[in-house]
PDB file of C-alpha atoms and ligand atoms in Angstrom:
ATOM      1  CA  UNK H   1      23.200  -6.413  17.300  1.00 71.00           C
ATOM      2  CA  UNK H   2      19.432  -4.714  16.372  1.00 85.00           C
ATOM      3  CA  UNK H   3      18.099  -6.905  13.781  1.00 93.00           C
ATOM      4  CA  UNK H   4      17.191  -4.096  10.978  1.00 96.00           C
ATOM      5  CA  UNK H   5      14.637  -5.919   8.541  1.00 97.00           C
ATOM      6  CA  UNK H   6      13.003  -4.283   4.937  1.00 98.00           C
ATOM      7  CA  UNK H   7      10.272  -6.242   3.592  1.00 97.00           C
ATOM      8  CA  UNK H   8       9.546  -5.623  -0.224  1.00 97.00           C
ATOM      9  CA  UNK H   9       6.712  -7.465  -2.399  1.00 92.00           C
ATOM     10  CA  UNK H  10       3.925  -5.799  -4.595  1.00 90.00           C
ATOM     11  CA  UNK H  11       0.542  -4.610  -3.211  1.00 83.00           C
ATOM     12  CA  UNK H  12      -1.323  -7.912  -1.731  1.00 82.00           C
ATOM     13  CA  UNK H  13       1.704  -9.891  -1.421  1.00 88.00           C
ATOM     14  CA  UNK H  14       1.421 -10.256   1.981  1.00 87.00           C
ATOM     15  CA  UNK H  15       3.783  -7.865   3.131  1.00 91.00           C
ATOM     16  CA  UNK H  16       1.634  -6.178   5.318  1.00 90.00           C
ATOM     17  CA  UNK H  17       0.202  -9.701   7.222  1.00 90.00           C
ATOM     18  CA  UNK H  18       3.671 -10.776   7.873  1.00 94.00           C
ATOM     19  CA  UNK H  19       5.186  -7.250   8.482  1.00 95.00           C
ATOM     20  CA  UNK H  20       2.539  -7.948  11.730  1.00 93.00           C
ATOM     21  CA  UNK H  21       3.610 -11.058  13.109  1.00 92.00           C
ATOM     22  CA  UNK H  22       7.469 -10.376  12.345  1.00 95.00           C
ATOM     23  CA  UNK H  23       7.215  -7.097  14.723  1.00 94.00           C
ATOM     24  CA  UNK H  24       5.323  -9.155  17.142  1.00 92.00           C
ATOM     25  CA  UNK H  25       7.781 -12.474  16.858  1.00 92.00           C
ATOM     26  CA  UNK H  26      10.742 -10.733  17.270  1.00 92.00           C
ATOM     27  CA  UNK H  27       9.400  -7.049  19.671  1.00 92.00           C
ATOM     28  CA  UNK H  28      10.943  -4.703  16.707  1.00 94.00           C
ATOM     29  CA  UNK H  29       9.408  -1.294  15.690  1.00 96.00           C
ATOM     30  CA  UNK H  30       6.805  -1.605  12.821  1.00 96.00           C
ATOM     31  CA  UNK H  31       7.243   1.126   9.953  1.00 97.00           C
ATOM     32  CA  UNK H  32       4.814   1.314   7.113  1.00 95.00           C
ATOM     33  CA  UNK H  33       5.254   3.646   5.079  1.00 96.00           C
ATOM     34  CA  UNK H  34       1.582   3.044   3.974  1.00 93.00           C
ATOM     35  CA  UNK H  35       0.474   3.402   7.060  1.00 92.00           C
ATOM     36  CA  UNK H  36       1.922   6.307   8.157  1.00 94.00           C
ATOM     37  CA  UNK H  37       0.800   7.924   5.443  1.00 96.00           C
ATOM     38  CA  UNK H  38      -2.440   7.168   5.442  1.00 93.00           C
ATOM     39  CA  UNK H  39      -2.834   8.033   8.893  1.00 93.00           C
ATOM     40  CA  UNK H  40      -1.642  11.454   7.724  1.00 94.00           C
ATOM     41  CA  UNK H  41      -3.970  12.277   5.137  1.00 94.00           C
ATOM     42  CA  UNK H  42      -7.068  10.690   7.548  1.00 93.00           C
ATOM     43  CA  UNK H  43      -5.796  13.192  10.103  1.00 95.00           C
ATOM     44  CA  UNK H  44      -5.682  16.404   7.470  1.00 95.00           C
ATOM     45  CA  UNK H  45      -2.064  17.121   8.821  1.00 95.00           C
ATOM     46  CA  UNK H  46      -0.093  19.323   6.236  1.00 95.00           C
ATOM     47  CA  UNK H  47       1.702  15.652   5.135  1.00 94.00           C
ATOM     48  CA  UNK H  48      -1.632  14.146   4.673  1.00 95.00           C
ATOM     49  CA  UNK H  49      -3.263  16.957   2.464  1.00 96.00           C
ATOM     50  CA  UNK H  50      -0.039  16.480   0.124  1.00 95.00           C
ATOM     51  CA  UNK H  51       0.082  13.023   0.137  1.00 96.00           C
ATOM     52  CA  UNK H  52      -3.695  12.296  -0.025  1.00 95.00           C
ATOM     53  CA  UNK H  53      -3.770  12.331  -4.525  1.00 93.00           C
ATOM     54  CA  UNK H  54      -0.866  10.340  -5.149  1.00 95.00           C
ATOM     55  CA  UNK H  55      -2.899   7.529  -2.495  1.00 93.00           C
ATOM     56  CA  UNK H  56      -5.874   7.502  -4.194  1.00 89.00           C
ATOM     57  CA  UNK H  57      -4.697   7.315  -7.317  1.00 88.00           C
ATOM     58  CA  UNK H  58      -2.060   4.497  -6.659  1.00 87.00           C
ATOM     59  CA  UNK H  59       1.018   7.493  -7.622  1.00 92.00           C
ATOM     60  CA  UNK H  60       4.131   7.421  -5.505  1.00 94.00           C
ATOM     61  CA  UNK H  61       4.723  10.125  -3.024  1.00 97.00           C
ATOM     62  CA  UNK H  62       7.674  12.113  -4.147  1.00 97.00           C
ATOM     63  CA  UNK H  63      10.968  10.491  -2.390  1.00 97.00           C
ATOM     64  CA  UNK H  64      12.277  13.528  -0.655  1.00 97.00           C
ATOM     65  CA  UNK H  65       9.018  13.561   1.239  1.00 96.00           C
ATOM     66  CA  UNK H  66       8.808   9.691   2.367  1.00 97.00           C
ATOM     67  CA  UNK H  67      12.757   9.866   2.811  1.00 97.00           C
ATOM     68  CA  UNK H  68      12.682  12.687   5.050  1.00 95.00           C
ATOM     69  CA  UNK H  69       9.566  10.964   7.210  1.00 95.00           C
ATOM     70  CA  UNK H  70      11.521   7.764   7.210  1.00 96.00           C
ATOM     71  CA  UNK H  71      14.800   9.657   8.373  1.00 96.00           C
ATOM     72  CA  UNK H  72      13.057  11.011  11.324  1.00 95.00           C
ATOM     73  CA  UNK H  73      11.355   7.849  12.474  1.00 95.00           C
ATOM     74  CA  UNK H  74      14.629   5.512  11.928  1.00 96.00           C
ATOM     75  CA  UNK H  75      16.277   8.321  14.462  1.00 96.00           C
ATOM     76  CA  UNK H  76      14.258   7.386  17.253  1.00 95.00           C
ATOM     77  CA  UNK H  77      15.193   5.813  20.284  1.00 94.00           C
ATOM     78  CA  UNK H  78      12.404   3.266  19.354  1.00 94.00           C
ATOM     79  CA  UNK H  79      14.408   1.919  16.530  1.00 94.00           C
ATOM     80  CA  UNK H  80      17.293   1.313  18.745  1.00 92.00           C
ATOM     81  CA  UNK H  81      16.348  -2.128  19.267  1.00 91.00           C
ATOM     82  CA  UNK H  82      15.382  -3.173  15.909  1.00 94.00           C
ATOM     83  CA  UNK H  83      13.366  -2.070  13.346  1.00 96.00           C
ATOM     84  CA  UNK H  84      11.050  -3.561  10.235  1.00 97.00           C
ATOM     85  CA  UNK H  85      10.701  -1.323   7.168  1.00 98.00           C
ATOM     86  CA  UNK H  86       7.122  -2.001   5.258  1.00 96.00           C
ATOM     87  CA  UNK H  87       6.885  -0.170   1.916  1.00 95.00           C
ATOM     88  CA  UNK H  88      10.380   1.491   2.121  1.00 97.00           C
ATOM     89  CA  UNK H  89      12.061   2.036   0.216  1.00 98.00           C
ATOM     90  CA  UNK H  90      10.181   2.061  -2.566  1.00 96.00           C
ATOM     91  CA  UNK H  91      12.458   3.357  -5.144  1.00 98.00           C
ATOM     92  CA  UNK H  92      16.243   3.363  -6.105  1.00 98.00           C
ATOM     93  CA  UNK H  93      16.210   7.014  -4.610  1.00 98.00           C
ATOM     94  CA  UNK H  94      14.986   6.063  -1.603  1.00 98.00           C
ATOM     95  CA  UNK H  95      16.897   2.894  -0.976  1.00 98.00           C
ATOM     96  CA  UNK H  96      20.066   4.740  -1.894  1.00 97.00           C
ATOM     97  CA  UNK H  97      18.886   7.880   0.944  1.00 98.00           C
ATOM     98  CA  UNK H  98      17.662   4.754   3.961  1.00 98.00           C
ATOM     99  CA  UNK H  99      21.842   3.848   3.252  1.00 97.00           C
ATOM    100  CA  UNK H 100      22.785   6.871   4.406  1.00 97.00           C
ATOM    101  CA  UNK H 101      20.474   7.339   6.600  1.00 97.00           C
ATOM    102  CA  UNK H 102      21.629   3.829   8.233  1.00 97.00           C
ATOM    103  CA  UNK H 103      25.165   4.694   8.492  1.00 96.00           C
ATOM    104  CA  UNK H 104      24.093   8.194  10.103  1.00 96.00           C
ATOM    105  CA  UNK H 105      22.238   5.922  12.725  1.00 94.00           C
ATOM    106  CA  UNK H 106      24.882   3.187  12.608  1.00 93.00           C
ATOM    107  CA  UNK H 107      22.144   0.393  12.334  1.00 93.00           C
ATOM    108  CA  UNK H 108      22.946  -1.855   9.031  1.00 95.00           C
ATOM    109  CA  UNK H 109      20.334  -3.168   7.296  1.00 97.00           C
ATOM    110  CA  UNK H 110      20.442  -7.123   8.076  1.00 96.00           C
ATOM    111  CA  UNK H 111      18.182  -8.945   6.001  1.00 97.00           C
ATOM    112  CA  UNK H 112      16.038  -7.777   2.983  1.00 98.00           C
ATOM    113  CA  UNK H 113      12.835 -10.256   2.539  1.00 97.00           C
ATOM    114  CA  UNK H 114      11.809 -10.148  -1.107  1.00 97.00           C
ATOM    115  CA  UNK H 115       8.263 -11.485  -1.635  1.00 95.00           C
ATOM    116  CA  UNK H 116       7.385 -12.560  -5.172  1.00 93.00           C
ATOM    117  CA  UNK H 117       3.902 -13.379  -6.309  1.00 88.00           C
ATOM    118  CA  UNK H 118       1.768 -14.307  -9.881  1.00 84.00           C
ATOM    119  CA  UNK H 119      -0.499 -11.540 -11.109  1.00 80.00           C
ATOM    120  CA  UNK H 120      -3.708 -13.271 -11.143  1.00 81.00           C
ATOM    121  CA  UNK H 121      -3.010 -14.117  -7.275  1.00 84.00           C
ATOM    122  CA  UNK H 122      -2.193 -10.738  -6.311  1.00 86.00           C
ATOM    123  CA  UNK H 123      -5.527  -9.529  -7.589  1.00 85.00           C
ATOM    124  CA  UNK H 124      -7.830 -11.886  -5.846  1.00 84.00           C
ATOM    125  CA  UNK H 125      -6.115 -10.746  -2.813  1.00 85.00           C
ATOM    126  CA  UNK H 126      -6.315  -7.227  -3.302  1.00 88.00           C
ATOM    127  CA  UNK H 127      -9.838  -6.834  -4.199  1.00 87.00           C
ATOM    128  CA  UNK H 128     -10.706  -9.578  -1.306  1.00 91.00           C
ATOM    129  CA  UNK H 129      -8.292  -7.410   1.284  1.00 92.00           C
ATOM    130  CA  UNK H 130     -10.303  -6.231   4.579  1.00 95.00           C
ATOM    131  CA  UNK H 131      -8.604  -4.462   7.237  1.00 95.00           C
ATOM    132  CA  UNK H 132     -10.059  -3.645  11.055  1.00 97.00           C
ATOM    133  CA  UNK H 133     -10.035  -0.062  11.763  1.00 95.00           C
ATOM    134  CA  UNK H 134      -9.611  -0.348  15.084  1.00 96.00           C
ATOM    135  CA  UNK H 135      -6.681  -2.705  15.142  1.00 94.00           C
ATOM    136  CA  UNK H 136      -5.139  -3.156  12.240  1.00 92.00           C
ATOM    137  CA  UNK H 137      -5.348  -7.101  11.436  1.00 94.00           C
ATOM    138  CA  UNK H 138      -5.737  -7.895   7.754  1.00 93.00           C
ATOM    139  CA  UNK H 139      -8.490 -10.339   6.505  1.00 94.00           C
ATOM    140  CA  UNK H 140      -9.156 -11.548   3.214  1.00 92.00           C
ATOM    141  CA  UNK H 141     -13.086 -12.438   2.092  1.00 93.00           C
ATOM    142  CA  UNK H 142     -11.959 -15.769   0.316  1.00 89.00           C
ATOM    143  CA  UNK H 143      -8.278 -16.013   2.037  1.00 87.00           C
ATOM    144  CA  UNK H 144      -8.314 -15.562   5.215  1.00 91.00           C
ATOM    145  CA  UNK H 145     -12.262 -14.620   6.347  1.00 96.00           C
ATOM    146  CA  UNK H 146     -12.952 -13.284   9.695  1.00 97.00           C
ATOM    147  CA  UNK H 147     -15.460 -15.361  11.673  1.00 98.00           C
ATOM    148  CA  UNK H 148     -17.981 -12.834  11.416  1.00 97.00           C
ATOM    149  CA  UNK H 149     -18.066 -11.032   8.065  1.00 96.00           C
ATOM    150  CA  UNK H 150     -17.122  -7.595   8.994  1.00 97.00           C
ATOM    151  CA  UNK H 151     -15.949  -7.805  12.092  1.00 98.00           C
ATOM    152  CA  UNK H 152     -12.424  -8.409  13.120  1.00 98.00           C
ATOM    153  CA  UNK H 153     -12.388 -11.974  15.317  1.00 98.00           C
ATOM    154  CA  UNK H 154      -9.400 -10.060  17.196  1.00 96.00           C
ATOM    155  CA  UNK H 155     -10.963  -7.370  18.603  1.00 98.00           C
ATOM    156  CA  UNK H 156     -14.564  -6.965  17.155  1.00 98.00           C
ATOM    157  CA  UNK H 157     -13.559  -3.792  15.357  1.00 97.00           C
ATOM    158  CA  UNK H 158     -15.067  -2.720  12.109  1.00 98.00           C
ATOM    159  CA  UNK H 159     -13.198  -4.331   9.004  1.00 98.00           C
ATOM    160  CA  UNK H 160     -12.764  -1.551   6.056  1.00 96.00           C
ATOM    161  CA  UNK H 161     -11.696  -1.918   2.928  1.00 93.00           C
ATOM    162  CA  UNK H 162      -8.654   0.195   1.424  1.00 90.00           C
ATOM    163  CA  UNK H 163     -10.276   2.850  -0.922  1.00 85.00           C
ATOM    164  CA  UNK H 164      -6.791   2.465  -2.991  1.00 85.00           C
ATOM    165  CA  UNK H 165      -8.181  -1.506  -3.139  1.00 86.00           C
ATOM    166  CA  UNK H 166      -9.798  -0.692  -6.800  1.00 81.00           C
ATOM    167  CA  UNK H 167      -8.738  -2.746 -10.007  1.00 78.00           C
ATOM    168  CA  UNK H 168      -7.368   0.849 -11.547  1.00 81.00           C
ATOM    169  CA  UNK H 169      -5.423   2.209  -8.836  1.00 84.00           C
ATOM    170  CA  UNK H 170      -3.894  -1.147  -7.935  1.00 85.00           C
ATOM    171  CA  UNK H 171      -2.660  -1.680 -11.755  1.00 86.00           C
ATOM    172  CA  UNK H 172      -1.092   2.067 -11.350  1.00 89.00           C
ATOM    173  CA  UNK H 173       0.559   0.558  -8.387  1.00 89.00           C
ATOM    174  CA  UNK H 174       2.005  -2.742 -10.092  1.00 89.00           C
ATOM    175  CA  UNK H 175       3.268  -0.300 -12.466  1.00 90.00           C
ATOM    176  CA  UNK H 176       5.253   1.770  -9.907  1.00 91.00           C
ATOM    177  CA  UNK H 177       6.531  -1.505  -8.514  1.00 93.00           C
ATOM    178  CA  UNK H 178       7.718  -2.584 -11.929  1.00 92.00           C
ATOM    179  CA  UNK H 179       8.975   0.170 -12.852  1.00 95.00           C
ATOM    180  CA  UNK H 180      10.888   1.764  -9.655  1.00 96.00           C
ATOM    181  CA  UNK H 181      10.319  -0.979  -7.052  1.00 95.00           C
ATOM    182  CA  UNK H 182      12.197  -3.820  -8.621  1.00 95.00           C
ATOM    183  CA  UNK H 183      15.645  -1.718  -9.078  1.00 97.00           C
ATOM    184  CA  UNK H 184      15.156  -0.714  -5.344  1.00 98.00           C
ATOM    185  CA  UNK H 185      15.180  -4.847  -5.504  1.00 97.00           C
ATOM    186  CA  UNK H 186      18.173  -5.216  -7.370  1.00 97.00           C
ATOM    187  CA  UNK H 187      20.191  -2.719  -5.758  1.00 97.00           C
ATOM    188  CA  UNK H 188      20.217  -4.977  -2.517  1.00 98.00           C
ATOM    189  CA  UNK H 189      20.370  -8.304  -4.684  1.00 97.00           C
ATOM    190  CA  UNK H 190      23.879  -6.192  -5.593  1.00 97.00           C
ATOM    191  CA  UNK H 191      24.767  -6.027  -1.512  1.00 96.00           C
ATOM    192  CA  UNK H 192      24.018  -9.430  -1.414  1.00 97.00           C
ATOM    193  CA  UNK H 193      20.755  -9.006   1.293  1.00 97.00           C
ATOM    194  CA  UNK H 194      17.752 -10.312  -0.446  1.00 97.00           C
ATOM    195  CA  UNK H 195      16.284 -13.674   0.370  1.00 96.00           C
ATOM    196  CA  UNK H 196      13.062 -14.220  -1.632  1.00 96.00           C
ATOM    197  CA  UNK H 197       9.887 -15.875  -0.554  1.00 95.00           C
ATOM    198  CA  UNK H 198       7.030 -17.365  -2.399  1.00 94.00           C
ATOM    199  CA  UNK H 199       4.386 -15.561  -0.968  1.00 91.00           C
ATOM    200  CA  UNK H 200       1.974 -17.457  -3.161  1.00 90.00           C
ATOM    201  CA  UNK H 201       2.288 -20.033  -0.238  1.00 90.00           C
ATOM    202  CA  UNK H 202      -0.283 -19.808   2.939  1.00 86.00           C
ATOM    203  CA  UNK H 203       0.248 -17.090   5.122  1.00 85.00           C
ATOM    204  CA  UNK H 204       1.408 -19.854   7.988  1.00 90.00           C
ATOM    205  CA  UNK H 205       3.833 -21.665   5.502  1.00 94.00           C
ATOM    206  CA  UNK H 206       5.427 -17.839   5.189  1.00 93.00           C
ATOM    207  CA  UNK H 207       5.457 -17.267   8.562  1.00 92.00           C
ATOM    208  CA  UNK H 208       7.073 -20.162   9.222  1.00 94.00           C
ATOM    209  CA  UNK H 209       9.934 -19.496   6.480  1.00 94.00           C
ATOM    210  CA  UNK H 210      10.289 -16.191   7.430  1.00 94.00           C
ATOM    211  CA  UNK H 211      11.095 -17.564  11.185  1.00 93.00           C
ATOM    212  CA  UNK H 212      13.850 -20.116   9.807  1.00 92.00           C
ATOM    213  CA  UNK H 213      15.430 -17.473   7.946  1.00 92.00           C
ATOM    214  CA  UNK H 214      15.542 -15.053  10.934  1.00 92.00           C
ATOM    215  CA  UNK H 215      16.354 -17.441  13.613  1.00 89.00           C
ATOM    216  CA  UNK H 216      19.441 -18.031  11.157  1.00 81.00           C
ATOM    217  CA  UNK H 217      20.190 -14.200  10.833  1.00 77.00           C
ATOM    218  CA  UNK H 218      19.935 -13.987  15.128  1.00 67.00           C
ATOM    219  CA  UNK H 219      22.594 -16.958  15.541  1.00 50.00           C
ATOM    220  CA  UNK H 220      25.451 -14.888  13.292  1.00 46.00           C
ATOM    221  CA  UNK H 221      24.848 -11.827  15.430  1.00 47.00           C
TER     222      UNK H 221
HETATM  223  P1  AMP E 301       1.003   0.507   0.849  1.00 63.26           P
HETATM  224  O1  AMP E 301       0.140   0.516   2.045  1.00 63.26           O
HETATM  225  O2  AMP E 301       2.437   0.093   1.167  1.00 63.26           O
HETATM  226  O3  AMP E 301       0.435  -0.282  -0.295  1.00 63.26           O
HETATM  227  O4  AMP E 301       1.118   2.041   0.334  1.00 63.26           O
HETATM  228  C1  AMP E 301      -0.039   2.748  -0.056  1.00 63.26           C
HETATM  229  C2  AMP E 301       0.323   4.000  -0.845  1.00 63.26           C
HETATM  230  O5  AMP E 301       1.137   4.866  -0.047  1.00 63.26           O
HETATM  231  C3  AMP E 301       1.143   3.761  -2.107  1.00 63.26           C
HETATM  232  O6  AMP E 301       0.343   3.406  -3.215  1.00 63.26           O
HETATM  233  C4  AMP E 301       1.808   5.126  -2.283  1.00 63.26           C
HETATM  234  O7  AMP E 301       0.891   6.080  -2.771  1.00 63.26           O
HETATM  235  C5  AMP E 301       2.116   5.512  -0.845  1.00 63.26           C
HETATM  236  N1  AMP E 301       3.451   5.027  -0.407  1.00 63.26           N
HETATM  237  C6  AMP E 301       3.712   4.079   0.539  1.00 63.26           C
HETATM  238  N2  AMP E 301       5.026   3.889   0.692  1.00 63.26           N
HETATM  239  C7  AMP E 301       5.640   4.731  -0.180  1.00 63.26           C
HETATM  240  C8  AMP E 301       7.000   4.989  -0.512  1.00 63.26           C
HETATM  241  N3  AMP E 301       8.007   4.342   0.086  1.00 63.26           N
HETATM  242  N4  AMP E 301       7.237   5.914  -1.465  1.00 63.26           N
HETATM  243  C9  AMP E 301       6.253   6.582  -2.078  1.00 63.26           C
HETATM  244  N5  AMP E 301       4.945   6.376  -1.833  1.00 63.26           N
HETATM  245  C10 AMP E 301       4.634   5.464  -0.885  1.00 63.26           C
END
């Protein structure tokens, strides 16, 4: 059986770091919802130009939009073999629409990793977050530094900071994951799928109960 993973946790969590070396770990299809999207609006596609506001100022992009994107990409061959959703759902809407969507495609969701984090962390890492444009990797200025400041130690791409990466937008988006995000959260603690993870831990001490957890999930398959 596909091992079908969602990965929840407010901005600078660590969702996206892991989300990166779970797809690599285990060879299953990467879906950020964030990323997608933001890929849309740099590419002025007619997603992009609706979805480019609610980004900048931190707002949710209405569900039937990000459920309808997410439909699509879960039907694809790609996801066949596994998939890992980053930033979706989002809302109780939209985790009630990805279980219909799963039993359209037959692929259950296995596991849902829950990250929880303190306030005062999650801001140091947000306002410290650098990502390389030409890659993707995620750095953090007092975290996780790159060798070179600027430049990703991966592949010497430029590191960027997100323009959503401001102290007003991200306490918009702590609202939105307080407010709709943690009865997304629930919702699954009611199917009995969440494990939760301190993600104030290191990034390796993560990774490393993140593997236990799945290695556990792959021997009941
Ligand atoms: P992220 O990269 O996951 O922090 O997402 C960045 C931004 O994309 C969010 O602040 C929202 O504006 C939008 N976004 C990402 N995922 C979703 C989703 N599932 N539902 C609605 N908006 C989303």
């Amino acid at each position: 059986m596909s091992m079908n993973i969602v990965i929840m946790g407010p901005a600078g969590s660590g969702k996206g770091t892991l989300s990166n070396f779970i797809t690599k770990e285990y060879g299953i299809v990467h879906l950020s919802t964030g990323d997608i999207l933001r890929e849309a609006v740099a590419s002025k596609s007619e997603l992009g130009k609706l979805a480019q506001s609610y980004l900048d100022a931190g707002n949710l992009v209405p569900n039937n939009v990000v459920n309808k994107l997410m439909k699509e990409k879960l039907e694809s061959e790609a996801c066949k073999k596994g998939y890992l959703l980053d930033g979706f759902p989002r809302t109780l809407n939209q985790a009630e629409a990805l279980n219909k969507i799963t039993e359209e495609i037959k692929s259950p969701i296995t596991v849902v990793i829950n990250l929880t984090i303190d306030l005062n962390l999650l801001i140091k890492r947000i306002t410290g977050r650098r990502i390389c444009r030409n890659c993707g990797e995620i750095y953090n200025i007092e975290f996780n530094p790159s060798q070179v400041a600027g430049v990703c130690d991966r592949c010497g791409g430029k590191l960027y900071q997100r323009s959503d990466d401001t102290a007003e937008s991200l306490e918009t988006r702590l609202d939105a994951y307080h407010k709709e995000t943690i009865p997304a959260i629930d919702y699954y603690r009611d199917h009995d799928l969440v494990v939760d993870i301190d993600a104030a831990k290191s990034i390796a001490e993560n990774m490393e109960a993140i593997k236990s957890i799945l290695e556990k999930y792959n021997d009941h398959d």
